[in-house]
Amino acid sequence: MTKPPVCVLGLGLIGGSIMRAATEAGREVFGYNRSADGVLAARGDGFDATEHIDKALKRAAQAHALIVLAVPAPALPLVLEQVRDIAPDCALTDVTSVKAAVLDEVKSVGLLANFVGGHPMAGTAQSGWAAGDARLFVGAPWVLSVDDHVDPQIWGMVMDLALDCGGVIVPARSDEHDAAAAAISHLPHLLAEALAATAADVPLAFALGAGSFRDGTRVAATAPELVRAMCEANADQLVPTLDQAIEMLQKARESLATDKSVAHLVEQGHAARTRFDSFRRTEILTVVVGQDGWRDELAAAGRAGGVIRSALRVLGNPE
Amino acid sequence: MTKPPVCVLGLGLIGGSIMRAATEAGREVFGYNRSADGVLAARGDGFDATEHIDKALKRAAQAHALIVLAVPAPALPLVLEQVRDIAPDCALTDVTSVKAAVLDEVKSVGLLANFVGGHPMAGTAQSGWAAGDARLFVGAPWVLSVDDHVDPQIWGMVMDLALDCGGVIVPARSDEHDAAAAAISHLPHLLAEALAATAADVPLAFALGAGSFRDGTRVAATAPELVRAMCEANADQLVPTLDQAIEMLQKARESLATDKSVAHLVEQGHAARTRFDSFRRTEILTVVVGQDGWRDELAAAGRAGGVIRSALRVLGNPE
């Protein structure tokens, strides 16, 4: 079975990198970008890009392309309506760092059956076409949703694209992805902000700040808009995560004030970090996409550290 | 004026490094270590060490040596009693990371008038004589206390030692040092522990943990005993610091739950980190140690980023 063409909507850092990487892997790729500058830059580098979304979507519909939603989050609702109007039968994935909101948007335009959410976890410090890189995803985790609704054939298509880009696929349910992102990405940002802001009020703190302070506040240097965007989009998961961290700190505070001891928190934290250091990725090899219970099997394997490095068999596809 | 000999009590990482560094700078240095192993190792490297503290202290008393307290914190009370009994007139400094507790100990044995607290802020991952290094302090901040009681002559002696070891002196009051240490060193440790422990409860978190999570939990890998020792010794300063951080996080949590916004915390944190990045050290050149108001002047200069890189004039000493 030949792989479908890829239609990338939005040619910024992530979309532009997917266009380059999939092209290098021998795929037919074309794309749309809202700004003419981005389109000209992509064309100048020899890629097939247009600033007319309707043209891109008509071509996608005719070619049964896999559409990659890589526009900024605020543009998603409008773009999804255009997809529904022009290319309602195309397979669909995205690259957004919070999955629940996108899932809601896709559901509300009636395209859920075509959709498999994705989150390539690769650098975001720069932006725009020029920042893209065909090798951006090589070895990086690329989360693929295995929610109850996902179709095996479409899942297989998105799996192929992620692997063609060099990604290491972590299968996960959207809600579990978002809960994990709250704990490992959004909470660290808020803790770093609180650390920097607390120290700023202490005379001499900056004069003595070194090692652990510099490390602990590094992500507070991220542009506030970016931090806000990701934290606020994941508020539903971040609030309970933040509650848990605050409760731990509050208990440590009580025990420090009363018994001069932070033993409990310190031992808990050290044990957790030790487990993280010894956490090993294993390769998922035997699951057949589409067989009974495949979604649950993949979600469980992902939780346990399982990743997909080469294409799994998809039921109904030739081997 | 010739510099006094240096008597180092405790030849672990810090004490052993001071012995090496001061020797390289041409100072007469001798030392004591409790364990015979440490003494033999130091002697094997050509240094003058004994396992008899009374011998070391008698020699210090005769030679009017500057005594450096570099024994582990639990040993301090006993060692201070021996200093009082055998060498009560010697100038005295220490290398402990929390200053208030040491100040109390020194006061309770009646040696406050001889004492200028010190904190060389250099690596502590390893320990013991073998881990020492003559260059450990080169370029590192070395806090010297300018508390109300400190004597200019003794301050000058300790300044000379810190500079001979290659340190960059940050003058500071003991209480301000401890408050700053709570904010820049002890709080980051507790936040890292809370982050690691929170994530440990979230399925998939370790599978997706990368960049900001790895950075944010790095210090949670520190041995729990070390983290506890420093946090618990500084409980008086750490409790209010922790309260402030918890309050900021709690407010962000409320605003996230109610208005889906973390704007306030994120902007505060980013502004603080930006100020930290642009914080510049300046050299303190004109203060004369012993002149009217010199302690306040040095404390203010230290707060503003001032450091001492070459010896200040000491009133009453030849220029």
JSON list of C-alpha atoms in Angstrom, two decimals, chain B residues 163-273:
[
{"chain": "B", "resi": 163, "resn": "LEU", "atom": "CA", "xyz": [41.64, 35.89, 48.66]},
{"chain": "B", "resi": 164, "resn": "ASP", "atom": "CA", "xyz": [44.73, 33.66, 49.03]},
{"chain": "B", "resi": 165, "resn": "CYS", "atom": "CA", "xyz": [42.45, 30.71, 48.22]},
{"chain": "B", "resi": 166, "resn": "GLY", "atom": "CA", "xyz": [41.25, 32.47, 45.05]},
{"chain": "B", "resi": 167, "resn": "GLY", "atom": "CA", "xyz": [37.76, 33.26, 46.33]},
{"chain": "B", "resi": 168, "resn": "VAL", "atom": "CA", "xyz": [35.64, 36.26, 45.37]},
{"chain": "B", "resi": 169, "resn": "ILE", "atom": "CA", "xyz": [34.44, 37.77, 48.64]},
{"chain": "B", "resi": 170, "resn": "VAL", "atom": "CA", "xyz": [30.78, 38.72, 49.07]},
{"chain": "B", "resi": 171, "resn": "PRO", "atom": "CA", "xyz": [30.38, 40.71, 52.32]},
{"chain": "B", "resi": 172, "resn": "ALA", "atom": "CA", "xyz": [27.04, 40.04, 54.02]},
{"chain": "B", "resi": 173, "resn": "ARG", "atom": "CA", "xyz": [25.30, 40.00, 57.37]},
{"chain": "B", "resi": 174, "resn": "SER", "atom": "CA", "xyz": [24.76, 36.45, 58.68]},
{"chain": "B", "resi": 175, "resn": "ASP", "atom": "CA", "xyz": [20.98, 36.79, 58.79]},
{"chain": "B", "resi": 176, "resn": "GLU", "atom": "CA", "xyz": [20.83, 38.15, 55.25]},
{"chain": "B", "resi": 177, "resn": "HIS", "atom": "CA", "xyz": [23.10, 35.36, 54.04]},
{"chain": "B", "resi": 178, "resn": "ASP", "atom": "CA", "xyz": [20.77, 32.78, 55.58]},
{"chain": "B", "resi": 179, "resn": "ALA", "atom": "CA", "xyz": [17.64, 34.41, 54.10]},
{"chain": "B", "resi": 180, "resn": "ALA", "atom": "CA", "xyz": [19.27, 34.47, 50.67]},
{"chain": "B", "resi": 181, "resn": "ALA", "atom": "CA", "xyz": [20.42, 30.85, 51.03]},
{"chain": "B", "resi": 182, "resn": "ALA", "atom": "CA", "xyz": [16.84, 29.87, 51.85]},
{"chain": "B", "resi": 183, "resn": "ALA", "atom": "CA", "xyz": [15.61, 31.49, 48.63]},
{"chain": "B", "resi": 184, "resn": "ILE", "atom": "CA", "xyz": [18.34, 30.46, 46.20]},
{"chain": "B", "resi": 185, "resn": "SER", "atom": "CA", "xyz": [19.43, 27.09, 47.54]},
{"chain": "B", "resi": 186, "resn": "HIS", "atom": "CA", "xyz": [17.03, 25.50, 50.03]},
{"chain": "B", "resi": 187, "resn": "LEU", "atom": "CA", "xyz": [13.73, 26.48, 48.38]},
{"chain": "B", "resi": 188, "resn": "PRO", "atom": "CA", "xyz": [14.87, 25.16, 44.95]},
{"chain": "B", "resi": 189, "resn": "HIS", "atom": "CA", "xyz": [15.65, 21.83, 46.59]},
{"chain": "B", "resi": 190, "resn": "LEU", "atom": "CA", "xyz": [12.19, 21.55, 48.14]},
{"chain": "B", "resi": 191, "resn": "LEU", "atom": "CA", "xyz": [10.46, 22.60, 44.90]},
{"chain": "B", "resi": 192, "resn": "ALA", "atom": "CA", "xyz": [12.43, 19.98, 42.99]},
{"chain": "B", "resi": 193, "resn": "GLU", "atom": "CA", "xyz": [11.44, 17.31, 45.51]},
{"chain": "B", "resi": 194, "resn": "ALA", "atom": "CA", "xyz": [7.77, 18.32, 45.25]},
{"chain": "B", "resi": 195, "resn": "LEU", "atom": "CA", "xyz": [7.93, 18.28, 41.45]},
{"chain": "B", "resi": 196, "resn": "ALA", "atom": "CA", "xyz": [9.48, 14.81, 41.34]},
{"chain": "B", "resi": 197, "resn": "ALA", "atom": "CA", "xyz": [7.04, 13.45, 43.91]},
{"chain": "B", "resi": 198, "resn": "THR", "atom": "CA", "xyz": [4.01, 14.96, 42.15]},
{"chain": "B", "resi": 199, "resn": "ALA", "atom": "CA", "xyz": [4.99, 13.53, 38.78]},
{"chain": "B", "resi": 200, "resn": "ALA", "atom": "CA", "xyz": [5.66, 10.11, 40.29]},
{"chain": "B", "resi": 201, "resn": "ASP", "atom": "CA", "xyz": [1.92, 9.69, 40.90]},
{"chain": "B", "resi": 202, "resn": "VAL", "atom": "CA", "xyz": [0.96, 10.45, 37.29]},
{"chain": "B", "resi": 203, "resn": "PRO", "atom": "CA", "xyz": [0.88, 7.50, 34.85]},
{"chain": "B", "resi": 204, "resn": "LEU", "atom": "CA", "xyz": [2.81, 8.38, 31.69]},
{"chain": "B", "resi": 205, "resn": "ALA", "atom": "CA", "xyz": [4.72, 11.26, 33.36]},
{"chain": "B", "resi": 206, "resn": "PHE", "atom": "CA", "xyz": [8.06, 9.44, 33.41]},
{"chain": "B", "resi": 207, "resn": "ALA", "atom": "CA", "xyz": [7.44, 8.19, 29.86]},
{"chain": "B", "resi": 208, "resn": "LEU", "atom": "CA", "xyz": [7.14, 11.77, 28.62]},
{"chain": "B", "resi": 209, "resn": "GLY", "atom": "CA", "xyz": [9.53, 13.45, 31.08]},
{"chain": "B", "resi": 210, "resn": "ALA", "atom": "CA", "xyz": [12.29, 15.35, 29.31]},
{"chain": "B", "resi": 211, "resn": "GLY", "atom": "CA", "xyz": [13.89, 18.82, 29.26]},
{"chain": "B", "resi": 212, "resn": "SER", "atom": "CA", "xyz": [12.11, 20.97, 31.81]},
{"chain": "B", "resi": 213, "resn": "PHE", "atom": "CA", "xyz": [11.25, 17.99, 34.02]},
{"chain": "B", "resi": 214, "resn": "ARG", "atom": "CA", "xyz": [14.80, 16.63, 34.00]},
{"chain": "B", "resi": 215, "resn": "ASP", "atom": "CA", "xyz": [16.21, 20.11, 34.77]},
{"chain": "B", "resi": 216, "resn": "GLY", "atom": "CA", "xyz": [13.55, 20.86, 37.36]},
{"chain": "B", "resi": 217, "resn": "THR", "atom": "CA", "xyz": [14.19, 17.67, 39.32]},
{"chain": "B", "resi": 218, "resn": "ARG", "atom": "CA", "xyz": [17.97, 17.47, 38.95]},
{"chain": "B", "resi": 219, "resn": "VAL", "atom": "CA", "xyz": [18.72, 18.54, 42.53]},
{"chain": "B", "resi": 220, "resn": "ALA", "atom": "CA", "xyz": [16.19, 15.99, 43.82]},
{"chain": "B", "resi": 221, "resn": "ALA", "atom": "CA", "xyz": [18.91, 13.45, 43.01]},
{"chain": "B", "resi": 222, "resn": "THR", "atom": "CA", "xyz": [21.03, 14.89, 45.85]},
{"chain": "B", "resi": 223, "resn": "ALA", "atom": "CA", "xyz": [21.40, 12.56, 48.85]},
{"chain": "B", "resi": 224, "resn": "PRO", "atom": "CA", "xyz": [18.41, 13.13, 51.16]},
{"chain": "B", "resi": 225, "resn": "GLU", "atom": "CA", "xyz": [20.68, 13.53, 54.23]},
{"chain": "B", "resi": 226, "resn": "LEU", "atom": "CA", "xyz": [22.46, 16.49, 52.63]},
{"chain": "B", "resi": 227, "resn": "VAL", "atom": "CA", "xyz": [19.22, 18.19, 51.58]},
{"chain": "B", "resi": 228, "resn": "ARG", "atom": "CA", "xyz": [17.71, 17.66, 55.02]},
{"chain": "B", "resi": 229, "resn": "ALA", "atom": "CA", "xyz": [20.82, 18.90, 56.81]},
{"chain": "B", "resi": 230, "resn": "MET", "atom": "CA", "xyz": [20.91, 22.21, 54.96]},
{"chain": "B", "resi": 231, "resn": "CYS", "atom": "CA", "xyz": [17.15, 22.86, 54.92]},
{"chain": "B", "resi": 232, "resn": "GLU", "atom": "CA", "xyz": [16.61, 21.90, 58.54]},
{"chain": "B", "resi": 233, "resn": "ALA", "atom": "CA", "xyz": [19.59, 23.92, 59.83]},
{"chain": "B", "resi": 234, "resn": "ASN", "atom": "CA", "xyz": [18.05, 26.98, 58.16]},
{"chain": "B", "resi": 235, "resn": "ALA", "atom": "CA", "xyz": [14.45, 26.35, 59.25]},
{"chain": "B", "resi": 236, "resn": "ASP", "atom": "CA", "xyz": [13.99, 29.85, 60.70]},
{"chain": "B", "resi": 237, "resn": "GLN", "atom": "CA", "xyz": [14.65, 31.47, 57.34]},
{"chain": "B", "resi": 238, "resn": "LEU", "atom": "CA", "xyz": [13.25, 28.70, 55.16]},
{"chain": "B", "resi": 239, "resn": "VAL", "atom": "CA", "xyz": [9.76, 28.63, 56.72]},
{"chain": "B", "resi": 240, "resn": "PRO", "atom": "CA", "xyz": [8.83, 32.22, 55.71]},
{"chain": "B", "resi": 241, "resn": "THR", "atom": "CA", "xyz": [10.47, 31.76, 52.29]},
{"chain": "B", "resi": 242, "resn": "LEU", "atom": "CA", "xyz": [8.45, 28.61, 51.70]},
{"chain": "B", "resi": 243, "resn": "ASP", "atom": "CA", "xyz": [5.32, 30.45, 52.86]},
{"chain": "B", "resi": 244, "resn": "GLN", "atom": "CA", "xyz": [5.89, 33.12, 50.25]},
{"chain": "B", "resi": 245, "resn": "ALA", "atom": "CA", "xyz": [6.37, 30.63, 47.43]},
{"chain": "B", "resi": 246, "resn": "ILE", "atom": "CA", "xyz": [3.30, 28.62, 48.51]},
{"chain": "B", "resi": 247, "resn": "GLU", "atom": "CA", "xyz": [1.21, 31.79, 48.62]},
{"chain": "B", "resi": 248, "resn": "MET", "atom": "CA", "xyz": [2.25, 32.74, 45.08]},
{"chain": "B", "resi": 249, "resn": "LEU", "atom": "CA", "xyz": [1.41, 29.25, 43.82]},
{"chain": "B", "resi": 250, "resn": "GLN", "atom": "CA", "xyz": [-1.90, 29.25, 45.67]},
{"chain": "B", "resi": 251, "resn": "LYS", "atom": "CA", "xyz": [-2.88, 32.59, 44.10]},
{"chain": "B", "resi": 252, "resn": "ALA", "atom": "CA", "xyz": [-1.90, 31.32, 40.65]},
{"chain": "B", "resi": 253, "resn": "ARG", "atom": "CA", "xyz": [-3.98, 28.21, 41.28]},
{"chain": "B", "resi": 254, "resn": "GLU", "atom": "CA", "xyz": [-7.04, 30.28, 42.17]},
{"chain": "B", "resi": 255, "resn": "SER", "atom": "CA", "xyz": [-6.65, 32.53, 39.19]},
{"chain": "B", "resi": 256, "resn": "LEU", "atom": "CA", "xyz": [-6.14, 29.52, 36.89]},
{"chain": "B", "resi": 257, "resn": "ALA", "atom": "CA", "xyz": [-9.24, 27.78, 38.24]},
{"chain": "B", "resi": 258, "resn": "THR", "atom": "CA", "xyz": [-11.41, 30.91, 38.17]},
{"chain": "B", "resi": 259, "resn": "ASP", "atom": "CA", "xyz": [-10.19, 32.94, 35.20]},
{"chain": "B", "resi": 260, "resn": "LYS", "atom": "CA", "xyz": [-8.03, 30.44, 33.31]},
{"chain": "B", "resi": 261, "resn": "SER", "atom": "CA", "xyz": [-5.11, 32.83, 33.82]},
{"chain": "B", "resi": 262, "resn": "VAL", "atom": "CA", "xyz": [-1.63, 32.49, 35.29]},
{"chain": "B", "resi": 263, "resn": "ALA", "atom": "CA", "xyz": [-0.62, 35.89, 33.96]},
{"chain": "B", "resi": 264, "resn": "HIS", "atom": "CA", "xyz": [0.38, 37.43, 37.28]},
{"chain": "B", "resi": 265, "resn": "LEU", "atom": "CA", "xyz": [2.78, 34.70, 38.43]},
{"chain": "B", "resi": 266, "resn": "VAL", "atom": "CA", "xyz": [4.26, 34.17, 34.98]},
{"chain": "B", "resi": 267, "resn": "GLU", "atom": "CA", "xyz": [4.95, 37.83, 34.42]},
{"chain": "B", "resi": 268, "resn": "GLN", "atom": "CA", "xyz": [6.38, 38.25, 37.92]},
{"chain": "B", "resi": 269, "resn": "GLY", "atom": "CA", "xyz": [8.64, 35.22, 37.50]},
{"chain": "B", "resi": 270, "resn": "HIS", "atom": "CA", "xyz": [9.82, 36.23, 34.06]},
{"chain": "B", "resi": 271, "resn": "ALA", "atom": "CA", "xyz": [10.63, 39.76, 35.21]},
{"chain": "B", "resi": 272, "resn": "ALA", "atom": "CA", "xyz": [12.58, 38.38, 38.18]},
{"chain": "B", "resi": 273, "resn": "ARG", "atom": "CA", "xyz": [14.60, 35.98, 36.05]}
]
